[in-house]
Coordinates of C-alpha atoms and ligand atoms in Angstrom, one line a residue:
Chain V
M276 CA 114.5 -260.2 -86.8
S277 CA 116.6 -262.5 -88.8
T278 CA 115.7 -266.2 -88.6
H279 CA 118.1 -267.1 -91.4
R280 CA 121.4 -267.7 -89.8
E281 CA 122.6 -268.7 -93.2
K282 CA 123.0 -265.5 -95.2
L283 CA 124.3 -267.0 -98.4
R284 CA 124.1 -270.4 -99.9
I285 CA 125.4 -271.2 -103.3
A286 CA 124.8 -274.6 -105.0
D287 CA 126.1 -275.9 -108.3
L288 CA 126.8 -272.5 -109.6
H289 CA 128.0 -272.2 -113.2
A290 CA 128.9 -268.9 -114.8
F291 CA 129.7 -268.0 -118.4
Y292 CA 131.1 -265.0 -120.3
G293 CA 129.8 -265.5 -123.8
E294 CA 131.1 -268.9 -124.8
S295 CA 133.7 -269.2 -122.0
H296 CA 132.5 -271.4 -119.2
I297 CA 134.3 -269.9 -116.1
L298 CA 132.7 -271.4 -113.0
H299 CA 132.1 -275.2 -112.9
G300 CA 129.6 -275.9 -110.2
I301 CA 130.5 -273.9 -107.0
D302 CA 129.0 -275.0 -103.7
M303 CA 129.5 -272.7 -100.7
H304 CA 127.7 -271.0 -97.8
V305 CA 128.4 -268.1 -95.4
M306 CA 126.7 -267.8 -92.0
Q307 CA 125.6 -264.6 -90.4
G308 CA 128.5 -262.7 -88.9
E309 CA 131.1 -264.9 -90.6
L310 CA 134.1 -263.6 -92.5
V311 CA 134.9 -266.0 -95.2
T312 CA 137.6 -265.7 -97.8
L313 CA 137.9 -266.9 -101.3
L314 CA 141.5 -267.7 -102.0
G315 CA 143.2 -268.8 -105.2
R316 CA 145.6 -268.0 -107.9
N317 CA 145.1 -265.3 -110.5
G318 CA 142.3 -266.3 -112.9
S319 CA 140.9 -269.1 -110.7
G320 CA 137.5 -267.5 -110.8
R321 CA 137.2 -265.7 -107.4
S322 CA 136.0 -262.3 -108.9
T323 CA 133.7 -264.2 -111.2
T324 CA 132.1 -265.8 -108.2
L325 CA 131.3 -262.4 -106.7
R326 CA 130.1 -261.1 -110.0
A327 CA 127.9 -264.1 -110.5
I328 CA 126.3 -263.5 -107.1
M329 CA 125.5 -259.9 -108.3
N330 CA 124.3 -261.2 -111.6
M331 CA 127.0 -259.4 -113.5
V332 CA 128.2 -262.3 -115.6
G333 CA 126.9 -263.2 -119.1
R334 CA 124.9 -266.2 -117.9
R335 CA 124.7 -268.2 -114.7
T336 CA 122.9 -271.4 -113.6
G337 CA 122.5 -273.2 -110.4
S338 CA 121.2 -271.7 -107.1
I339 CA 122.2 -268.6 -105.2
N340 CA 120.1 -268.2 -102.0
I341 CA 120.5 -264.9 -100.2
N342 CA 118.9 -264.4 -96.9
G343 CA 116.4 -267.2 -97.7
T344 CA 115.5 -265.8 -101.2
E345 CA 116.5 -267.7 -104.4
T346 CA 118.1 -265.1 -106.7
I347 CA 119.2 -267.0 -109.7
G348 CA 116.2 -265.6 -111.8
L349 CA 116.3 -262.1 -110.3
P350 CA 117.4 -259.1 -112.4
A351 CA 120.6 -257.5 -111.3
H352 CA 119.1 -254.4 -109.8
K353 CA 117.0 -256.4 -107.3
I354 CA 119.9 -258.3 -105.8
A355 CA 121.4 -255.4 -103.7
H356 CA 118.1 -254.9 -102.1
L357 CA 118.4 -258.2 -100.3
G358 CA 121.1 -256.5 -98.2
L359 CA 124.1 -257.0 -100.4
G360 CA 127.0 -254.5 -100.8
Y361 CA 129.5 -255.2 -103.6
C362 CA 133.0 -253.7 -103.8
P363 CA 134.5 -254.5 -107.2
E364 CA 138.1 -255.4 -107.8
E365 CA 138.7 -252.2 -109.8
R366 CA 136.9 -250.2 -107.0
G367 CA 134.5 -248.6 -109.4
I368 CA 134.8 -245.0 -108.1
F369 CA 132.9 -242.7 -110.5
S370 CA 135.0 -240.0 -112.1
S371 CA 132.0 -237.9 -113.0
L372 CA 131.0 -237.7 -109.3
N373 CA 132.8 -236.1 -106.4
V374 CA 133.7 -238.0 -103.3
E375 CA 130.5 -237.1 -101.4
E376 CA 128.4 -237.9 -104.4
N377 CA 130.1 -241.2 -104.7
L378 CA 129.5 -241.9 -101.1
L379 CA 125.8 -241.0 -101.3
L380 CA 125.2 -242.8 -104.6
P381 CA 124.1 -246.3 -103.7
P382 CA 120.5 -246.2 -102.6
P383 CA 119.7 -247.6 -99.1
V384 CA 119.1 -251.3 -99.3
R385 CA 118.3 -251.7 -95.6
S386 CA 117.2 -249.1 -93.1
D387 CA 120.1 -249.1 -90.6
G388 CA 123.0 -248.0 -92.8
M389 CA 125.9 -246.1 -91.2
S390 CA 125.4 -242.3 -91.3
V391 CA 127.7 -240.1 -93.3
E392 CA 129.1 -238.6 -90.1
E393 CA 130.0 -242.0 -88.8
L394 CA 131.7 -242.9 -92.0
Y395 CA 133.6 -239.6 -92.1
E396 CA 134.8 -240.4 -88.6
M397 CA 135.9 -243.8 -89.7
F398 CA 137.6 -242.5 -92.8
P399 CA 138.7 -238.9 -92.0
N400 CA 140.5 -238.6 -95.4
L401 CA 137.2 -238.8 -97.2
Y402 CA 135.8 -235.9 -95.2
E403 CA 138.8 -233.7 -96.0
R404 CA 138.5 -234.5 -99.7
R405 CA 134.7 -234.7 -100.0
Y406 CA 134.5 -232.2 -102.8
S407 CA 137.3 -233.7 -104.9
Q408 CA 136.6 -235.7 -108.0
G409 CA 136.2 -239.3 -107.0
T410 CA 139.1 -240.6 -109.1
R411 CA 141.5 -237.9 -107.9
L412 CA 141.8 -239.8 -104.6
S413 CA 144.8 -242.0 -103.9
G414 CA 144.3 -245.8 -104.3
G415 CA 143.8 -246.3 -100.6
E416 CA 141.3 -243.5 -100.3
Q417 CA 139.4 -244.8 -103.3
Q418 CA 139.3 -248.2 -101.6
M419 CA 137.9 -246.6 -98.4
L420 CA 135.3 -244.7 -100.4
A421 CA 134.3 -247.9 -102.2
L422 CA 133.8 -249.6 -98.8
A423 CA 132.2 -246.6 -97.1
R424 CA 129.5 -246.2 -99.8
I425 CA 128.2 -249.7 -99.3
L426 CA 128.3 -249.4 -95.6
R427 CA 126.1 -246.3 -95.9
S428 CA 123.6 -248.3 -98.0
G429 CA 123.0 -250.5 -95.0
A430 CA 124.2 -253.7 -96.7
N431 CA 124.8 -256.4 -94.1
I432 CA 126.3 -258.9 -96.5
L433 CA 129.5 -257.5 -98.0
L434 CA 131.2 -259.0 -101.1
L435 CA 134.7 -257.5 -101.2
D436 CA 137.1 -258.1 -104.0
E437 CA 140.8 -257.7 -103.2
I438 CA 140.4 -254.6 -101.2
T439 CA 144.1 -254.6 -100.1
E440 CA 145.6 -254.9 -103.6
G441 CA 148.4 -252.5 -104.2
L442 CA 147.9 -250.6 -101.0
A443 CA 150.6 -249.5 -98.5
P444 CA 150.9 -251.5 -95.3
V445 CA 149.4 -248.8 -93.0
I446 CA 146.3 -248.7 -95.1
V447 CA 146.1 -252.5 -95.3
Q448 CA 146.3 -252.5 -91.5
K449 CA 143.6 -249.8 -91.3
L450 CA 141.3 -251.8 -93.6
G451 CA 141.9 -254.9 -91.4
E452 CA 140.8 -252.9 -88.3
V453 CA 137.7 -251.8 -90.2
L454 CA 136.8 -255.3 -91.2
V455 CA 137.1 -256.5 -87.6
K456 CA 134.9 -253.7 -86.5
L457 CA 132.3 -254.6 -89.1
K458 CA 132.4 -258.2 -88.0
E459 CA 131.8 -257.1 -84.4
R460 CA 128.7 -255.3 -85.7
G461 CA 127.4 -258.6 -87.0
L462 CA 128.0 -258.0 -90.7
T463 CA 128.6 -261.0 -93.0
I464 CA 131.6 -260.7 -95.2
L465 CA 132.8 -262.7 -98.2
L466 CA 136.3 -261.5 -99.0
V467 CA 138.4 -262.3 -102.1
E468 CA 142.0 -262.0 -101.1
Q469 CA 145.4 -262.5 -102.5
N470 CA 147.1 -261.3 -99.3
F471 CA 146.8 -264.3 -97.2
R472 CA 148.6 -262.8 -94.2
F473 CA 146.0 -260.1 -94.2
A474 CA 143.1 -262.5 -94.3
A475 CA 144.3 -265.3 -92.1
P476 CA 144.0 -263.6 -88.7
I477 CA 140.6 -262.1 -89.3
A478 CA 138.8 -264.9 -91.2
D479 CA 136.6 -267.7 -89.8
R480 CA 136.9 -269.9 -92.8
H481 CA 138.5 -270.1 -96.2
Y482 CA 137.5 -271.5 -99.6
V483 CA 140.3 -272.3 -102.1
M484 CA 139.4 -272.0 -105.8
E485 CA 141.2 -273.4 -108.8
H486 CA 140.0 -273.4 -112.4
G487 CA 136.5 -272.4 -111.5
H488 CA 136.1 -275.1 -108.8
I489 CA 136.2 -275.0 -105.0
V490 CA 139.0 -277.4 -104.2
E491 CA 139.4 -277.0 -100.5
E492 CA 137.6 -275.6 -97.4
V493 CA 139.7 -274.7 -94.5
Q494 CA 138.6 -273.6 -91.0
A495 CA 140.6 -270.9 -89.2
D496 CA 141.8 -273.4 -86.6
E497 CA 143.0 -275.8 -89.3
L498 CA 145.2 -273.3 -90.9
E499 CA 148.4 -274.4 -89.3
A500 CA 147.9 -278.0 -90.1
K501 CA 147.0 -277.2 -93.7
T502 CA 149.7 -274.6 -94.4
E503 CA 151.6 -276.8 -96.8
L504 CA 148.5 -277.8 -98.7
L505 CA 147.5 -274.1 -99.0
N506 CA 150.9 -273.2 -100.2
T507 CA 150.7 -275.6 -103.1
Y508 CA 147.3 -274.3 -104.1
L509 CA 148.2 -270.7 -103.8
G510 CA 151.7 -271.2 -105.3
V511 CA 153.5 -269.2 -102.6
Chain L
M21 CA 121.6 -195.6 -141.5
A22 CA 123.7 -196.4 -138.4
T23 CA 127.2 -197.6 -139.4
F24 CA 130.3 -198.2 -137.5
L25 CA 133.7 -198.7 -139.3
G26 CA 131.6 -199.3 -142.4
I27 CA 129.5 -201.9 -140.7
N28 CA 125.7 -201.7 -141.0
L29 CA 124.7 -202.1 -137.4
F30 CA 121.0 -202.8 -138.2
G31 CA 122.0 -205.6 -140.5
L32 CA 124.6 -207.0 -138.1
F33 CA 122.3 -207.0 -135.0
G34 CA 119.5 -208.5 -137.1
Q35 CA 121.7 -211.4 -138.2
L36 CA 123.0 -211.8 -134.6
L37 CA 119.4 -212.1 -133.4
V38 CA 118.6 -214.7 -136.1
G39 CA 121.7 -216.5 -135.0
L40 CA 120.7 -216.5 -131.4
I41 CA 117.2 -217.9 -132.3
N42 CA 118.7 -220.7 -134.4
G43 CA 121.2 -221.3 -131.7
S44 CA 118.4 -221.7 -129.1
F45 CA 117.0 -224.5 -131.2
Y46 CA 120.4 -226.0 -131.8
A47 CA 121.0 -226.0 -128.1
L48 CA 117.7 -227.7 -127.2
L49 CA 118.1 -230.3 -129.9
S50 CA 121.8 -231.1 -129.3
L51 CA 121.2 -231.2 -125.5
G52 CA 118.6 -233.9 -126.1
L53 CA 121.0 -235.8 -128.4
A54 CA 123.9 -235.5 -125.9
I55 CA 121.8 -236.8 -123.0
I56 CA 120.6 -239.8 -125.0
F57 CA 124.1 -240.5 -126.4
G58 CA 125.7 -240.2 -122.9
L59 CA 123.6 -243.0 -121.3
L60 CA 122.6 -245.2 -124.3
K61 CA 125.7 -244.6 -126.5
I62 CA 123.3 -244.5 -129.4
I63 CA 122.8 -241.6 -131.8
N64 CA 119.1 -240.9 -132.1
F65 CA 118.5 -240.1 -135.7
A66 CA 114.9 -239.6 -134.9
Q67 CA 115.6 -236.5 -132.9
G68 CA 114.7 -234.3 -135.8
A69 CA 111.5 -236.2 -136.4
M70 CA 110.6 -235.7 -132.8
Y71 CA 111.1 -231.9 -133.2
M72 CA 108.8 -232.0 -136.3
L73 CA 106.3 -234.2 -134.3
G74 CA 106.3 -231.5 -131.6
A75 CA 105.5 -228.8 -134.1
F76 CA 102.8 -230.8 -135.7
A77 CA 101.4 -231.8 -132.3
A78 CA 101.1 -228.2 -131.3
W79 CA 99.3 -227.4 -134.6
L80 CA 97.0 -230.3 -134.2
A81 CA 96.3 -229.6 -130.6
L82 CA 95.4 -226.0 -131.4
N83 CA 93.2 -226.8 -134.4
Y84 CA 91.4 -229.9 -133.3
L85 CA 91.5 -229.7 -129.5
G86 CA 91.6 -226.0 -128.9
I87 CA 94.8 -226.4 -126.8
N88 CA 96.6 -223.1 -126.9
Y89 CA 100.3 -222.4 -127.2
W90 CA 101.0 -222.2 -123.5
A91 CA 99.2 -225.4 -122.7
A92 CA 101.0 -227.0 -125.7
L93 CA 104.3 -226.1 -124.2
V94 CA 103.6 -228.5 -121.4
V95 CA 101.4 -231.1 -123.0
V96 CA 103.3 -231.7 -126.3
P97 CA 106.7 -232.5 -124.7
L98 CA 104.9 -235.0 -122.5
V99 CA 103.2 -236.6 -125.5
V100 CA 106.4 -236.6 -127.5
G101 CA 108.3 -237.9 -124.5
L102 CA 105.9 -240.7 -124.2
V103 CA 106.5 -241.6 -127.9
G104 CA 110.2 -241.7 -127.0
V105 CA 109.6 -243.9 -124.0
L106 CA 107.6 -246.4 -126.1
M107 CA 110.2 -246.2 -128.8
E108 CA 113.1 -247.0 -126.4
R109 CA 111.1 -249.8 -124.7
F110 CA 109.8 -251.6 -127.7
L111 CA 112.2 -250.7 -130.6
I112 CA 115.6 -249.9 -129.2
R113 CA 115.8 -252.1 -126.1
P114 CA 115.3 -255.4 -128.0
I115 CA 118.4 -254.6 -130.0
A116 CA 120.4 -252.9 -127.3
N117 CA 123.0 -255.7 -127.2
E118 CA 123.6 -255.6 -131.0
D119 CA 126.0 -253.4 -132.7
H120 CA 125.0 -249.7 -132.3
L121 CA 124.8 -249.4 -136.0
Y122 CA 121.4 -251.3 -135.8
S123 CA 119.9 -248.8 -133.4
L124 CA 121.2 -246.0 -135.5
L125 CA 119.5 -247.4 -138.6
L126 CA 116.4 -248.1 -136.7
T127 CA 116.0 -244.6 -135.4
F128 CA 116.8 -243.3 -138.9
G129 CA 114.1 -245.6 -140.4
F130 CA 111.7 -244.5 -137.7
A131 CA 112.3 -240.8 -138.6
L132 CA 111.7 -241.5 -142.3
M133 CA 108.5 -243.3 -141.6
L134 CA 107.2 -240.5 -139.4
Q135 CA 108.2 -237.9 -141.9
G136 CA 106.5 -239.9 -144.7
L137 CA 103.4 -240.2 -142.6
F138 CA 103.1 -236.5 -142.1
T139 CA 103.9 -235.7 -145.7
H140 CA 101.1 -238.1 -146.7
M141 CA 98.6 -236.5 -144.4
Y142 CA 99.5 -232.8 -144.6
G143 CA 101.6 -232.4 -147.7
S144 CA 104.9 -230.8 -147.8
S145 CA 103.9 -227.1 -148.2
G146 CA 103.7 -226.3 -144.6
L147 CA 101.1 -225.2 -142.0
S148 CA 101.1 -222.0 -140.2
Y149 CA 100.8 -221.4 -136.5
S150 CA 100.3 -217.9 -135.2
I151 CA 102.4 -216.3 -132.5
P152 CA 100.5 -216.2 -129.2
E153 CA 98.7 -212.9 -128.5
A154 CA 100.7 -212.0 -125.5
L155 CA 104.0 -212.2 -127.4
S156 CA 103.0 -210.5 -130.6
G157 CA 104.5 -207.2 -129.8
G158 CA 108.1 -206.1 -129.8
T159 CA 110.6 -203.7 -128.3
K160 CA 112.7 -201.1 -130.1
L161 CA 116.3 -201.3 -129.1
P162 CA 119.2 -199.2 -130.4
F163 CA 120.1 -200.6 -133.8
M164 CA 117.3 -203.2 -133.8
Y165 CA 113.7 -204.1 -133.3
L166 CA 113.3 -207.1 -131.0
P167 CA 110.0 -209.0 -131.5
D168 CA 108.8 -210.3 -128.1
Y169 CA 108.3 -213.9 -129.4
R170 CA 112.0 -214.1 -130.4
A171 CA 113.1 -212.7 -127.1
W172 CA 110.9 -215.3 -125.4
I173 CA 112.5 -218.2 -127.4
I174 CA 116.0 -217.2 -126.4
C175 CA 115.1 -216.8 -122.8
A176 CA 113.0 -220.0 -122.6
S177 CA 115.7 -222.0 -124.3
V178 CA 118.4 -220.7 -122.0
V179 CA 116.3 -221.4 -118.9
V180 CA 115.3 -224.9 -120.0
C181 CA 118.9 -225.8 -121.0
G182 CA 120.2 -224.3 -117.7
L183 CA 117.7 -226.2 -115.6
T184 CA 118.6 -229.4 -117.4
W185 CA 122.3 -228.8 -116.9
W186 CA 121.7 -228.1 -113.2
M187 CA 119.5 -231.2 -112.8
I188 CA 122.2 -233.4 -114.4
E189 CA 125.3 -231.9 -112.8
K190 CA 124.0 -230.9 -109.4
T191 CA 121.2 -233.3 -108.2
K192 CA 121.0 -236.8 -107.0
L193 CA 119.0 -237.8 -110.0
G194 CA 121.7 -236.4 -112.2
A195 CA 124.3 -238.3 -110.2
Y196 CA 122.5 -241.5 -111.1
L197 CA 122.6 -240.4 -114.7
R198 CA 126.2 -239.5 -114.7
A199 CA 127.2 -242.7 -112.9
G200 CA 125.0 -244.7 -115.2
T201 CA 126.7 -243.2 -118.1
E202 CA 130.1 -244.3 -116.7
N203 CA 129.4 -247.8 -115.3
P204 CA 125.8 -249.0 -115.7
Q205 CA 126.7 -252.5 -114.6
L206 CA 127.9 -251.3 -111.2
M207 CA 124.9 -249.1 -110.8
Q208 CA 122.7 -252.2 -111.2
A209 CA 124.8 -253.9 -108.6
F210 CA 124.0 -251.1 -106.2
G211 CA 120.3 -251.8 -106.8
I212 CA 119.5 -249.1 -109.3
N213 CA 117.1 -250.0 -112.0
V214 CA 119.2 -248.8 -114.9
P215 CA 116.9 -250.0 -117.7
L216 CA 114.2 -247.8 -116.2
I217 CA 116.5 -244.8 -116.0
V218 CA 117.6 -245.4 -119.6
T219 CA 113.9 -245.4 -120.8
L220 CA 113.1 -242.2 -118.9
T221 CA 116.2 -240.5 -120.1
F222 CA 115.5 -241.3 -123.7
G223 CA 112.0 -240.0 -123.1
F224 CA 113.3 -236.8 -121.6
G225 CA 115.9 -236.2 -124.4
V226 CA 113.2 -236.7 -127.0
A227 CA 110.8 -234.4 -125.0
L228 CA 113.3 -231.6 -125.3
A229 CA 113.0 -232.0 -129.1
G230 CA 109.2 -231.9 -128.8
L231 CA 109.5 -228.7 -126.8
A232 CA 111.7 -227.1 -129.4
G233 CA 109.1 -228.1 -132.0
V234 CA 106.4 -226.3 -130.2
M235 CA 108.6 -223.2 -129.8
A236 CA 109.5 -223.4 -133.5
A237 CA 105.9 -223.7 -134.8
P238 CA 105.1 -219.9 -134.7
I239 CA 108.3 -218.8 -136.5
Y240 CA 109.3 -221.5 -138.9
S241 CA 106.7 -223.1 -141.1
V242 CA 105.5 -226.4 -139.8
T243 CA 106.6 -228.9 -142.4
P244 CA 107.4 -232.7 -142.4
D245 CA 111.0 -232.1 -143.3
M246 CA 111.7 -229.2 -140.8
G247 CA 113.5 -231.7 -138.5
S248 CA 115.6 -233.5 -141.1
N249 CA 116.9 -230.2 -142.4
L250 CA 118.0 -229.2 -138.9
L251 CA 119.3 -232.5 -137.7
I252 CA 122.4 -232.5 -139.9
V253 CA 123.5 -229.2 -138.4
V254 CA 122.7 -230.4 -134.9
F255 CA 124.9 -233.5 -135.4
A256 CA 127.7 -231.3 -136.4
I257 CA 127.2 -229.3 -133.2
V258 CA 127.2 -232.3 -131.0
V259 CA 130.4 -233.4 -132.6
I260 CA 132.0 -230.0 -132.1
G261 CA 130.8 -229.8 -128.5
G262 CA 132.0 -233.3 -127.7
M263 CA 129.8 -236.4 -127.8
G264 CA 127.9 -236.7 -124.6
S265 CA 129.0 -233.4 -123.0
I266 CA 125.9 -231.7 -121.6
G267 CA 127.4 -228.2 -121.1
G268 CA 129.3 -228.6 -124.3
A269 CA 126.1 -229.3 -126.3
I270 CA 124.4 -226.2 -124.8
L271 CA 127.2 -223.7 -125.3
T272 CA 128.2 -225.0 -128.7
G273 CA 124.5 -224.9 -129.8
L274 CA 124.2 -221.2 -128.9
G275 CA 127.6 -220.4 -130.1
M276 CA 127.3 -222.0 -133.5
G277 CA 124.0 -220.2 -134.0
V278 CA 125.8 -216.9 -133.4
I279 CA 128.7 -217.8 -135.7
E280 CA 126.3 -218.8 -138.4
G281 CA 124.5 -215.4 -138.0
L282 CA 127.7 -213.5 -138.2
T283 CA 128.8 -215.4 -141.2
K284 CA 125.5 -214.5 -142.8
Y285 CA 126.3 -210.9 -142.4
F286 CA 130.0 -210.8 -143.3
Y287 CA 130.1 -213.6 -145.9
P288 CA 126.7 -214.9 -146.7
E289 CA 127.9 -217.4 -149.2
A290 CA 129.5 -219.4 -146.4
S291 CA 126.7 -219.3 -143.9
N292 CA 125.4 -222.8 -144.8
T293 CA 128.8 -224.4 -144.5
V294 CA 130.5 -222.5 -141.7
I295 CA 129.4 -225.0 -139.0
F296 CA 130.8 -227.9 -140.9
L297 CA 134.0 -226.0 -141.5
V298 CA 134.2 -225.4 -137.7
M299 CA 133.5 -229.1 -137.2
V300 CA 136.4 -230.1 -139.5
I301 CA 138.8 -227.8 -137.7
V302 CA 137.7 -228.9 -134.2
L303 CA 138.0 -232.6 -135.2
L304 CA 141.5 -232.0 -136.5
L305 CA 142.7 -230.1 -133.4
K306 CA 140.7 -231.7 -130.7
P307 CA 139.1 -235.0 -131.9
A308 CA 137.0 -235.4 -128.7
G309 CA 135.3 -232.1 -129.3
L310 CA 135.6 -228.8 -127.5
F311 CA 134.2 -230.1 -124.2
G312 CA 134.6 -233.8 -124.7
K313 CA 136.8 -235.9 -122.5
E314 CA 139.8 -237.4 -124.3
A315 CA 139.5 -241.1 -124.2
Ligands
LIG156 N1 134.7 -260.4 -119.0 C1 135.2 -261.6 -119.3 N2 135.1 -262.2 -120.4 C2 135.7 -263.4 -120.6 N3 136.5 -264.0 -119.7 C3 136.6 -263.5 -118.5 C4 136.0 -262.2 -118.2 N4 136.4 -261.9 -117.0 C5 137.2 -262.9 -116.5 N5 137.3 -263.8 -117.5 C6 138.1 -265.1 -117.3 O1 137.5 -265.8 -116.2 C7 138.6 -266.4 -115.5 C8 138.4 -266.1 -114.0 O2 138.6 -264.7 -113.9 P1 138.5 -264.0 -112.5 O3 138.5 -262.5 -112.7 O4 137.3 -264.5 -111.8 O5 139.8 -264.5 -111.7 P2 140.3 -264.1 -110.2 O6 140.3 -265.4 -109.5 O7 139.5 -263.0 -109.7 O8 141.8 -263.7 -110.5 P3 142.5 -262.3 -110.5 O9 141.5 -261.2 -110.1 O10 143.6 -262.4 -109.5 O11 143.0 -262.1 -111.9 C9 139.9 -266.0 -116.1 O12 140.4 -267.0 -116.9 C10 139.5 -264.8 -117.0 O13 140.3 -264.7 -118.1
LIG157 MG1 139.8 -261.1 -109.4

């Protein structure tokens, strides 16, 4: 039973790569079952925010509370076990593993992950190519694999970095359907997106980032009123 | 005397056997090096010293504790592996983020210390360890006499290398290892304790050298410098096979032993240099090694 409706709360988060100070005091939160996006131009610090949550940056300060647990002092390998699944921007499919090995790689972080059968049903391409080398898959298939493997681990807070980048419209549409399905199952999703048209219809809330700051928070129902503002931030 | 086209078959098969024996040790040692290099990206210069430690540990265990050869085959690799675990945890990990040159120098220094320690305590003349009773016989084959112990070494080495290969390439544990080699940071993000895997892997790689040391004790004299002599050749083999390639290390280890043996028969003057000659040729034609992935 989950008494923490708030799945993720970040306060005054700073992140550094060596000497470069990338995030300058991020404050944000994500509620259970919410789909929240991080929007912003290239280099605004969206990927770094996700990486900081996973403790994959050089150094980080502030507070990151996941499911009621403060994680700022936690070693990287303990963080996923709070129910987090991370899908990196570069997808991170392992070339020394075949598709099925990639799928089975992440250890379970919660008990009720999706079964391999269920995932193969959701992504039939992966089943057909389950013995191929992971990196031989097409970009879209690799993206599905990157998503499928964290669903199998049972993660119920997903951090997804630009999952639609460079993919054909049909695949983007398919990924959109999958995200809606996951949302219906009650999963919590923090989505970094460049493709605003993909994110707008499925997201509950948006944060806009610029130069390592959060400069705007937009509710789904304010989108229309704030279109102009968003356009200036995103430079579209 | 049996000859074929002017070739003395007894001599040829004899050298082939010696080559296979040497190759068995090359394979075990280079396999350990390759596993460690794959995950840690460091070259363990102490691998030869760990082989020496294994041989000495077998000798000490027999003479002071009455632990026989067969028990030593199990106990000594565990002990040497533990030395490796402690070494990784307390010597290598603290400097893991520095230039790899430091860990290379550190393992080299550690090897020299260990070698110095054993020279101080046991001299450099060598100790002898007798072949276990059960393997003291031999079989007469056409063109050669095959001592049981030598046959055992070849079989044991092939089985251990084969099992290790299977474990790394075909099991879940091996998938962690392969993936950790490729992208340790992402593995951490999936909730896998990569530092622990690194420590255990280092221990395992070193334990293979310890096992080779036990197997070597009855046929090579147990001396403090037995490892350093072998290590240079083993490095050449890892380079020929391709840094970090598991199958490559095994096959190249056995293969180079055989090539060395053949050279000893056909052109003995070159037998000490042939492996380095092969290394140069391979590096010129295929810089990543025979089984290495091109970057
Ligand atoms: N490993 C790193 N070392 C040093 N600086 C980095 C590193 N990774 C990212 N940066 C810098 O951090 C800033 C934010 O990068 P980040 O990847 O978070 O941007 P982003 O918003 O995800 O943009 P995009 O992915 O579209 O390029 C950039 O200025 C980038 O140059
Ligand atoms: Mg990014």
